[in-house]
DNA sequence: TAGATTGTTAATCGATTAACAATC
DNA sequence: TAGATTGTTAATCGATTAACAATC
């Protein structure tokens, strides 16, 4: 009995982590956990755990706690992992290859149904159960089926034209690994960025900050 | 003349993005920008831009705006990109290889000085300017030099023991691609997570939410 | 019933936005 | 000087934490 509607992004971003912890508990045959115990393990507060879970309806039992399996299933439902969306990969360089091979798409709500590349020496090569296709065939490919998401593993300088083309083909949803800001150009697009370079820079900041602090004390 | 001290994580996470936009402006020989104009391009508010920049001292000029080059340099300094920290890569599978090849470490404040792997068929292979080393040689390697960061590109089941070993070798800073929560175990460690699976699940949520919304309207 | 733990409301804290005086 | 735009303070909004009555 989910409440849904207007669950904040802060909560959503915590859900996959809850999902991981609950899955692990269920695997270890722990079928019951209190908000306090879960909070301790995840470095959160019990209040926050209860607030989060109550965004989508009461799943605990007073005096008892939460059923790990039921809660895990509920989060699975909330995250939309039950239905598989179709995704295509654009760019099969180092990063694209790694993403395709490393991610278990089916466990995250997606099916990888195509991989496209511009450089001739990669076209035709196998990638998982797929063969890498010529980027020029993209339009024909998309006209024959519904594609929900494009995974962008292309260099920044290509990103503008490629995302424009994908958008014109009706793809409004991007898992974006390139350093290009799609949402600035297409405000109605659904964009999830994985900016590894940015992530590494914030790590640099924290190390730097930490060493400055140690110097001063 | 940075103020520093207690810049919030929300601000820090925006800095790399400012850095990117300012670098681009400087490259295009735009040497001046107002908070309003920058905000428009980045999809922020002018207030937020000014608040952010004022965390580390006034760099604008009233009636004029900000000097893009000076500001970019300032952010570079804040993020600690001027001094290079040494990093080692643990795990040279698909993901590890992609990270090593894809990231320009020197531009993000780091030097990649070693890559380690357990599986014999990968040891000895070239990776960028390095040769992949046997994981068993890690301790000897670390005893001869200071390593600031370990990049974890290993399967989740390895993560607990590997991070424990790294921690015992004095490495307290991790760029973590594995689905294992290092900070739960080592609260004093500096951990930056890149959880691609989690990222993909939040994308699933947003598509699901979007399709539900369309259904109801 | 007594003890435990939730669901939920209220209080606090932090981050974003608005407003405007300072000043280039 | 007049216009533009900052730096900064105050107001608002949202997210986290605390408190406690409800209830299993």
Coordinates of C-alpha atoms (C1' of nucleotides) in Angstrom, one line a residue:
Chain A
X1 CA 0.0 0.0 0.0
X2 CA 2.5 2.6 -1.1
X3 CA 1.7 6.3 -0.6
X4 CA 4.2 7.4 -3.3
X5 CA 3.7 10.8 -4.7
X6 CA 6.4 13.4 -4.1
X7 CA 8.9 11.2 -2.4
X8 CA 12.0 13.5 -2.2
X9 CA 15.1 12.8 -4.2
X10 CA 17.1 12.5 -0.9
X11 CA 15.0 9.6 0.1
X12 CA 15.1 7.9 -3.4
X13 CA 18.9 8.1 -3.4
X14 CA 18.9 6.1 -0.1
X15 CA 16.6 3.4 -1.4
X16 CA 19.2 1.4 -3.4
X17 CA 21.3 1.2 -0.2
X18 CA 18.4 0.0 1.9
X19 CA 17.7 -2.5 -0.8
X20 CA 21.3 -3.8 -0.6
X21 CA 21.3 -4.1 3.2
X22 CA 17.9 -5.7 3.3
X23 CA 18.8 -8.2 0.6
X24 CA 21.8 -9.2 2.6
X25 CA 19.8 -9.6 5.8
X26 CA 17.3 -11.7 4.0
X27 CA 20.1 -13.9 2.5
X28 CA 21.5 -14.4 6.0
X29 CA 18.0 -15.5 7.1
X30 CA 17.5 -12.5 9.3
X31 CA 13.8 -11.9 8.7
X32 CA 13.3 -9.1 11.2
X33 CA 15.0 -5.9 12.0
X34 CA 14.3 -2.8 14.0
X35 CA 14.9 0.7 12.7
X36 CA 17.5 1.2 15.4
X37 CA 19.5 -1.8 14.5
X38 CA 19.3 -1.1 10.8
X39 CA 20.3 2.5 11.4
X40 CA 23.3 1.4 13.4
X41 CA 24.5 -0.8 10.6
X42 CA 24.0 1.8 7.9
X43 CA 25.3 4.8 9.9
X44 CA 21.9 6.6 9.9
X45 CA 19.5 7.5 12.7
X46 CA 16.6 5.4 13.6
X47 CA 14.3 8.4 13.0
X48 CA 15.5 8.8 9.5
X49 CA 15.0 5.1 8.7
X50 CA 11.4 5.2 10.0
X51 CA 10.7 8.5 8.2
X52 CA 12.1 7.1 5.0
X53 CA 10.1 3.9 5.1
X54 CA 6.9 5.8 6.0
X55 CA 7.1 7.7 2.8
X56 CA 5.6 4.7 1.2
X57 CA 3.3 3.4 3.8
X58 CA 3.7 1.7 7.2
X59 CA 5.6 -1.6 6.8
X60 CA 6.7 -2.1 10.3
X61 CA 4.9 -3.6 13.2
X62 CA 4.9 -1.8 16.5
X63 CA 6.9 -3.5 19.2
X64 CA 8.4 -5.8 16.6
X65 CA 10.2 -4.0 13.8
X66 CA 10.3 -4.6 10.0
X67 CA 10.1 -7.7 8.0
X68 CA 13.2 -7.7 5.9
X69 CA 11.8 -9.7 3.0
X70 CA 8.6 -7.7 2.8
X71 CA 10.4 -4.4 3.0
X72 CA 13.0 -5.5 0.3
X73 CA 10.1 -6.5 -2.0
X74 CA 8.4 -3.2 -1.4
X75 CA 11.5 -1.2 -2.3
X76 CA 11.9 -3.3 -5.4
X77 CA 8.4 -2.3 -6.4
X78 CA 9.0 1.4 -5.6
X79 CA 12.2 1.5 -7.6
X80 CA 10.4 -0.1 -10.5
X81 CA 12.7 -3.0 -10.7
X82 CA 9.9 -5.5 -11.6
X83 CA 9.4 -4.2 -15.1
X84 CA 12.4 -4.1 -17.4
X85 CA 13.0 -1.0 -19.6
X86 CA 15.0 -1.3 -22.8
X87 CA 18.4 0.5 -22.9
X88 CA 20.9 1.1 -25.7
X89 CA 24.6 1.8 -25.2
X90 CA 26.1 4.6 -27.2
X91 CA 29.9 4.3 -27.4
X92 CA 31.8 1.1 -26.9
X93 CA 35.2 2.3 -25.8
X94 CA 36.8 1.3 -22.6
X95 CA 34.1 2.8 -20.5
X96 CA 31.2 1.6 -22.5
X97 CA 32.6 -1.9 -22.6
X98 CA 33.1 -1.9 -18.8
X99 CA 29.6 -0.6 -18.1
X100 CA 28.0 -3.2 -20.3
X101 CA 30.0 -6.0 -18.8
X102 CA 30.0 -4.9 -15.2
X103 CA 26.4 -3.9 -14.6
X104 CA 23.7 -6.6 -14.1
X105 CA 21.0 -4.7 -16.0
X106 CA 18.2 -7.1 -15.3
X107 CA 18.7 -6.7 -11.6
X108 CA 18.4 -2.9 -11.9
X109 CA 15.3 -2.7 -14.0
X110 CA 16.8 -2.7 -17.5
X111 CA 17.5 -4.8 -20.6
X112 CA 20.5 -3.9 -22.7
X113 CA 19.1 -4.4 -26.3
X114 CA 21.8 -2.7 -28.4
X115 CA 25.2 -1.2 -28.5
X116 CA 26.3 1.4 -31.1
X117 CA 29.7 2.8 -32.0
X118 CA 31.1 5.1 -34.7
X119 CA 34.6 3.7 -35.0
X120 CA 34.8 1.0 -37.6
X121 CA 37.3 -1.2 -35.8
X122 CA 34.8 -1.9 -33.0
X123 CA 31.7 -2.5 -35.1
X124 CA 30.7 -6.1 -35.4
X125 CA 32.6 -7.1 -32.3
X126 CA 30.7 -9.1 -29.6
X127 CA 29.7 -7.4 -26.4
X128 CA 27.9 -9.7 -23.9
X129 CA 25.2 -11.3 -26.0
X130 CA 25.1 -8.5 -28.5
X131 CA 27.1 -7.5 -31.6
X132 CA 28.3 -3.9 -31.7
X133 CA 26.3 -2.0 -34.3
X134 CA 27.2 0.9 -36.6
X135 CA 26.1 4.1 -35.2
X136 CA 24.6 5.0 -38.6
X137 CA 22.1 2.3 -38.1
X138 CA 20.7 3.9 -35.0
X139 CA 17.7 5.6 -36.5
X140 CA 16.5 2.4 -38.3
X141 CA 17.0 0.5 -35.1
X142 CA 15.0 2.9 -33.0
X143 CA 12.2 3.1 -35.5
X144 CA 11.5 -0.6 -35.1
X145 CA 11.1 -0.7 -31.3
X146 CA 10.7 1.5 -28.2
X147 CA 13.9 2.4 -26.5
X148 CA 13.5 3.9 -23.0
X149 CA 17.0 4.9 -22.1
X150 CA 20.3 5.7 -23.9
X151 CA 23.5 5.1 -22.0
X152 CA 26.1 7.7 -23.1
X153 CA 29.7 6.5 -22.9
X154 CA 31.0 8.9 -25.5
X155 CA 33.6 11.7 -25.4
X156 CA 32.4 15.1 -24.3
X157 CA 32.8 16.7 -27.7
X158 CA 30.5 14.2 -29.3
X159 CA 27.9 14.5 -26.5
X160 CA 26.1 17.5 -27.8
X161 CA 25.3 16.2 -31.3
X162 CA 24.7 12.6 -30.2
X163 CA 22.2 13.6 -27.4
X164 CA 20.5 15.9 -29.9
X165 CA 20.0 13.0 -32.3
X166 CA 18.8 10.6 -29.6
X167 CA 16.4 13.2 -28.4
X168 CA 15.0 13.7 -31.9
X169 CA 14.5 10.0 -32.1
X170 CA 12.2 10.2 -29.1
X171 CA 14.6 9.1 -26.3
X172 CA 14.1 11.4 -23.4
X173 CA 15.9 9.4 -20.7
X174 CA 19.7 9.2 -20.3
X175 CA 22.2 7.5 -18.2
X176 CA 25.0 9.9 -18.8
X177 CA 28.7 9.2 -18.3
X178 CA 29.9 12.0 -20.5
X179 CA 30.8 15.4 -19.1
X180 CA 28.1 17.2 -20.9
X181 CA 25.0 18.7 -19.2
X182 CA 22.0 17.3 -21.0
X183 CA 19.4 18.7 -18.6
X184 CA 20.6 22.2 -19.3
X185 CA 19.6 21.8 -23.0
X186 CA 16.6 19.5 -22.5
X187 CA 14.8 20.4 -19.3
X188 CA 12.1 17.7 -19.8
X189 CA 14.7 14.9 -20.2
X190 CA 15.2 12.5 -17.3
X191 CA 19.0 12.5 -16.8
X192 CA 21.1 10.5 -14.3
X193 CA 24.7 11.6 -14.4
X194 CA 27.7 9.5 -13.4
X195 CA 30.5 12.0 -13.5
X196 CA 33.5 10.0 -12.4
X197 CA 35.8 12.9 -12.9
X198 CA 33.7 15.1 -10.6
X199 CA 33.6 12.4 -8.0
X200 CA 37.4 12.1 -8.1
X201 CA 37.8 15.9 -7.6
X202 CA 35.6 15.9 -4.6
X203 CA 37.9 13.2 -3.2
X204 CA 40.9 15.4 -3.9
X205 CA 39.2 18.2 -2.0
X206 CA 38.5 16.0 1.0
X207 CA 42.1 14.8 1.2
X208 CA 43.4 18.3 0.8
X209 CA 41.0 19.6 3.5
X210 CA 42.1 16.8 5.8
X211 CA 45.8 17.4 5.4
X212 CA 45.3 21.2 6.0
X213 CA 43.4 20.4 9.2
X214 CA 46.2 18.1 10.4
X215 CA 48.7 20.8 9.7
X216 CA 46.9 23.4 11.8
X217 CA 46.4 21.1 14.8
Chain B
X1 CA 42.2 34.7 0.0
X2 CA 40.0 31.7 0.7
X3 CA 37.9 31.6 3.8
X4 CA 37.7 27.8 3.7
X5 CA 36.8 26.0 6.9
X6 CA 33.5 24.2 7.0
X7 CA 32.4 24.5 3.4
X8 CA 29.4 22.2 3.2
X9 CA 29.5 19.1 1.1
X10 CA 26.6 20.4 -1.0
X11 CA 28.8 23.3 -2.1
X12 CA 31.8 21.0 -2.7
X13 CA 29.9 18.7 -4.9
X14 CA 29.0 21.7 -7.2
X15 CA 32.6 22.9 -7.5
X16 CA 33.7 20.5 -10.2
X17 CA 30.8 21.5 -12.3
X18 CA 31.6 25.2 -11.9
X19 CA 35.1 24.3 -12.7
X20 CA 34.0 22.7 -16.0
X21 CA 31.8 25.6 -17.0
X22 CA 34.4 28.2 -16.1
X23 CA 37.2 26.3 -18.0
X24 CA 35.0 26.2 -21.0
X25 CA 34.3 29.9 -20.8
X26 CA 37.9 30.7 -20.5
X27 CA 38.7 28.5 -23.5
X28 CA 36.1 30.5 -25.5
X29 CA 37.9 33.6 -24.4
X30 CA 35.0 34.8 -22.3
X31 CA 36.9 36.4 -19.4
X32 CA 33.9 37.9 -17.5
X33 CA 30.6 36.5 -16.4
X34 CA 27.9 37.6 -14.0
X35 CA 26.3 35.3 -11.4
X36 CA 23.0 35.7 -13.3
X37 CA 24.4 34.6 -16.6
X38 CA 26.3 31.7 -15.2
X39 CA 23.2 30.6 -13.2
X40 CA 21.2 30.6 -16.4
X41 CA 23.6 28.4 -18.2
X42 CA 24.0 26.0 -15.3
X43 CA 20.4 25.8 -14.3
X44 CA 21.0 27.3 -10.8
X45 CA 19.9 30.6 -9.2
X46 CA 22.1 33.7 -9.2
X47 CA 21.8 33.8 -5.4
X48 CA 23.1 30.3 -5.1
X49 CA 26.1 31.0 -7.4
X50 CA 27.0 34.0 -5.3
X51 CA 26.6 32.2 -2.1
X52 CA 28.7 29.4 -3.3
X53 CA 31.6 31.6 -4.5
X54 CA 31.5 33.6 -1.3
X55 CA 32.2 30.5 0.7
X56 CA 35.8 31.0 -0.2
X57 CA 36.1 34.8 -0.3
X58 CA 34.9 37.5 -2.6
X59 CA 36.1 37.0 -6.1
X60 CA 33.6 39.1 -8.0
X61 CA 33.6 42.8 -8.6
X62 CA 30.5 44.8 -8.0
X63 CA 28.9 46.1 -11.1
X64 CA 31.1 43.9 -13.2
X65 CA 30.8 40.2 -12.4
X66 CA 33.4 37.5 -12.1
X67 CA 36.7 36.9 -13.8
X68 CA 36.4 33.4 -15.3
X69 CA 40.1 32.7 -15.3
X70 CA 40.7 33.9 -11.7
X71 CA 37.7 32.0 -10.5
X72 CA 38.7 28.8 -12.3
X73 CA 42.1 29.0 -10.7
X74 CA 40.6 29.6 -7.3
X75 CA 38.4 26.5 -7.6
X76 CA 41.4 24.5 -8.8
X77 CA 43.2 25.6 -5.6
X78 CA 40.2 24.9 -3.4
X79 CA 39.8 21.4 -4.8
X80 CA 43.5 20.7 -4.2
X81 CA 44.2 19.9 -7.9
X82 CA 47.6 21.6 -7.8
X83 CA 49.3 18.9 -5.8
X84 CA 49.1 15.4 -7.1
X85 CA 48.3 12.6 -4.7
X86 CA 49.4 9.0 -5.4
X87 CA 46.8 6.4 -6.1
X88 CA 46.8 2.7 -6.7
X89 CA 44.2 0.7 -8.5
X90 CA 43.0 -2.6 -7.0
X91 CA 41.4 -4.9 -9.5
X92 CA 42.1 -4.7 -13.2
X93 CA 38.9 -6.3 -14.6
X94 CA 36.6 -4.6 -17.0
X95 CA 35.9 -1.8 -14.7
X96 CA 39.4 -1.2 -13.4
X97 CA 40.8 -1.1 -16.8
X98 CA 38.1 1.4 -18.0
X99 CA 38.7 3.6 -15.0
X100 CA 42.5 3.6 -15.5
X101 CA 42.2 4.4 -19.2
X102 CA 39.3 6.8 -19.0
X103 CA 40.2 9.1 -16.2
X104 CA 42.8 11.8 -16.7
X105 CA 44.2 11.5 -13.2
X106 CA 46.7 14.4 -13.4
X107 CA 43.8 16.8 -14.2
X108 CA 41.9 15.6 -11.1
X109 CA 44.7 15.9 -8.6
X110 CA 46.1 12.4 -8.7
X111 CA 48.9 10.2 -10.1
X112 CA 48.2 6.5 -10.8
X113 CA 51.3 4.8 -9.6
X114 CA 50.4 1.1 -9.4
X115 CA 47.8 -1.4 -10.4
X116 CA 47.2 -4.7 -8.6
X117 CA 45.3 -7.8 -9.5
X118 CA 44.9 -11.3 -8.1
X119 CA 44.1 -13.3 -11.2
X120 CA 47.3 -14.6 -12.8
X121 CA 46.2 -14.1 -16.4
X122 CA 46.1 -10.3 -15.9
X123 CA 49.3 -9.9 -14.0
X124 CA 52.2 -8.5 -16.1
X125 CA 49.9 -7.0 -18.7
X126 CA 50.4 -3.3 -19.6
X127 CA 47.9 -0.7 -18.4
X128 CA 48.6 2.8 -19.5
X129 CA 52.3 3.3 -18.6
X130 CA 52.2 0.7 -15.9
X131 CA 52.5 -3.1 -15.7
X132 CA 49.8 -4.8 -13.7
X133 CA 51.4 -6.2 -10.5
X134 CA 50.6 -9.2 -8.4
X135 CA 48.3 -8.4 -5.5
X136 CA 50.6 -10.4 -3.3
X137 CA 53.3 -7.7 -3.8
X138 CA 51.1 -5.0 -2.5
X139 CA 52.5 -4.9 1.0
X140 CA 56.1 -4.6 -0.2
X141 CA 55.0 -1.9 -2.7
X142 CA 53.3 0.2 0.0
X143 CA 56.2 -0.1 2.4
X144 CA 58.4 1.7 -0.1
X145 CA 56.3 4.8 -0.7
X146 CA 53.4 6.7 0.5
X147 CA 50.1 5.8 -1.1
X148 CA 47.3 8.3 -0.6
X149 CA 44.3 6.6 -2.2
X150 CA 43.2 3.1 -3.2
X151 CA 40.8 2.8 -6.1
X152 CA 38.6 -0.3 -5.4
X153 CA 37.4 -2.0 -8.6
X154 CA 36.9 -5.4 -7.1
X155 CA 33.9 -7.7 -6.6
X156 CA 31.8 -7.1 -3.5
X157 CA 32.8 -10.3 -1.9
X158 CA 36.4 -9.4 -2.0
X159 CA 35.9 -5.8 -0.7
X160 CA 35.8 -6.6 3.0
X161 CA 39.1 -8.4 3.2
X162 CA 40.9 -6.2 0.6
X163 CA 39.8 -2.9 2.3
X164 CA 40.8 -4.4 5.7
X165 CA 44.3 -5.1 4.3
X166 CA 44.7 -1.7 2.7
X167 CA 43.6 0.0 5.9
X168 CA 46.1 -2.0 7.8
X169 CA 48.8 -0.8 5.4
X170 CA 47.9 2.7 6.3
X171 CA 45.6 3.7 3.4
X172 CA 42.7 5.6 4.8
X173 CA 41.3 7.0 1.6
X174 CA 39.3 5.1 -0.9
X175 CA 37.7 5.8 -4.3
X176 CA 35.2 2.9 -4.0
X177 CA 33.5 1.3 -7.0
X178 CA 32.5 -1.8 -5.1
X179 CA 29.2 -2.3 -3.4
X180 CA 30.6 -2.5 0.0
X181 CA 30.2 0.2 2.7
X182 CA 33.7 1.0 3.8
X183 CA 32.7 4.0 6.0
X184 CA 30.5 1.8 8.1
X185 CA 33.5 -0.2 9.2
X186 CA 36.1 2.5 9.2
X187 CA 34.5 5.8 10.3
X188 CA 37.7 7.7 10.1
X189 CA 38.3 6.7 6.4
X190 CA 37.7 9.2 3.6
X191 CA 35.5 7.4 1.2
X192 CA 34.1 8.5 -2.1
X193 CA 31.7 6.0 -3.6
X194 CA 30.8 5.5 -7.2
X195 CA 27.9 3.1 -7.0
X196 CA 26.8 2.7 -10.6
X197 CA 24.2 0.1 -9.8
X198 CA 22.6 2.5 -7.3
X199 CA 22.6 5.2 -9.8
X200 CA 20.9 3.0 -12.4
X201 CA 18.2 2.1 -9.9
X202 CA 17.4 5.7 -9.2
X203 CA 17.0 6.2 -12.9
X204 CA 14.6 3.2 -12.9
X205 CA 12.6 4.9 -10.2
X206 CA 12.4 8.1 -12.1
X207 CA 11.2 6.5 -15.3
X208 CA 8.7 4.4 -13.4
X209 CA 7.4 7.5 -11.5
X210 CA 7.2 9.4 -14.8
X211 CA 5.2 6.7 -16.5
X212 CA 2.8 6.4 -13.5
X213 CA 2.3 10.1 -13.6
X214 CA 1.4 10.0 -17.3
X215 CA -1.0 7.2 -16.7
X216 CA -2.9 9.2 -14.1
X217 CA -3.2 12.3 -16.1
Chain C
dT1 C1' 0.0 -6.9 31.2
dA2 C1' 4.8 -4.9 30.4
dG3 C1' 8.2 -4.1 27.0
dA4 C1' 9.5 -2.9 22.6
dT5 C1' 9.2 -0.4 18.7
dT6 C1' 6.6 1.8 15.4
dG7 C1' 4.1 5.9 13.1
dT8 C1' 3.7 10.6 13.4
dT9 C1' 4.0 15.2 15.0
dA10 C1' 6.9 18.9 16.6
dA11 C1' 11.6 21.0 16.9
dT12 C1' 15.9 21.7 14.9
dC13 C1' 19.1 22.2 11.7
dG14 C1' 20.9 23.3 7.1
dA15 C1' 20.5 24.8 2.5
dT16 C1' 18.4 27.6 -0.9
dT17 C1' 16.2 31.8 -2.3
dA18 C1' 15.0 36.7 -1.9
dA19 C1' 16.1 41.3 -0.9
dC20 C1' 18.9 45.2 -0.7
dA21 C1' 22.6 48.1 0.7
dA22 C1' 27.4 48.5 -0.7
dT23 C1' 30.4 49.7 -4.4
dC24 C1' 32.8 49.2 -8.7
Chain D
dT1 C1' 27.2 60.2 -11.9
dA2 C1' 24.0 56.2 -13.2
dG3 C1' 23.8 51.4 -14.0
dA4 C1' 25.1 47.0 -13.0
dT5 C1' 26.1 43.5 -10.1
dT6 C1' 28.2 42.0 -6.1
dG7 C1' 28.5 40.6 -1.0
dT8 C1' 25.7 39.7 2.8
dT9 C1' 21.7 39.6 5.7
dA10 C1' 17.1 38.0 6.3
dA11 C1' 13.2 34.9 4.9
dT12 C1' 11.8 30.6 3.3
dC13 C1' 11.9 26.0 2.3
dG14 C1' 13.2 21.3 3.0
dA15 C1' 15.4 17.5 5.3
dT16 C1' 16.9 15.5 9.6
dT17 C1' 16.4 14.6 14.4
dA18 C1' 13.9 14.3 18.7
dA19 C1' 9.9 13.1 21.3
dC20 C1' 6.1 10.6 22.4
dA21 C1' 1.6 8.6 22.1
dA22 C1' -0.3 4.5 19.7
dT23 C1' -0.1 -0.4 19.5
dC24 C1' 1.6 -4.9 18.6

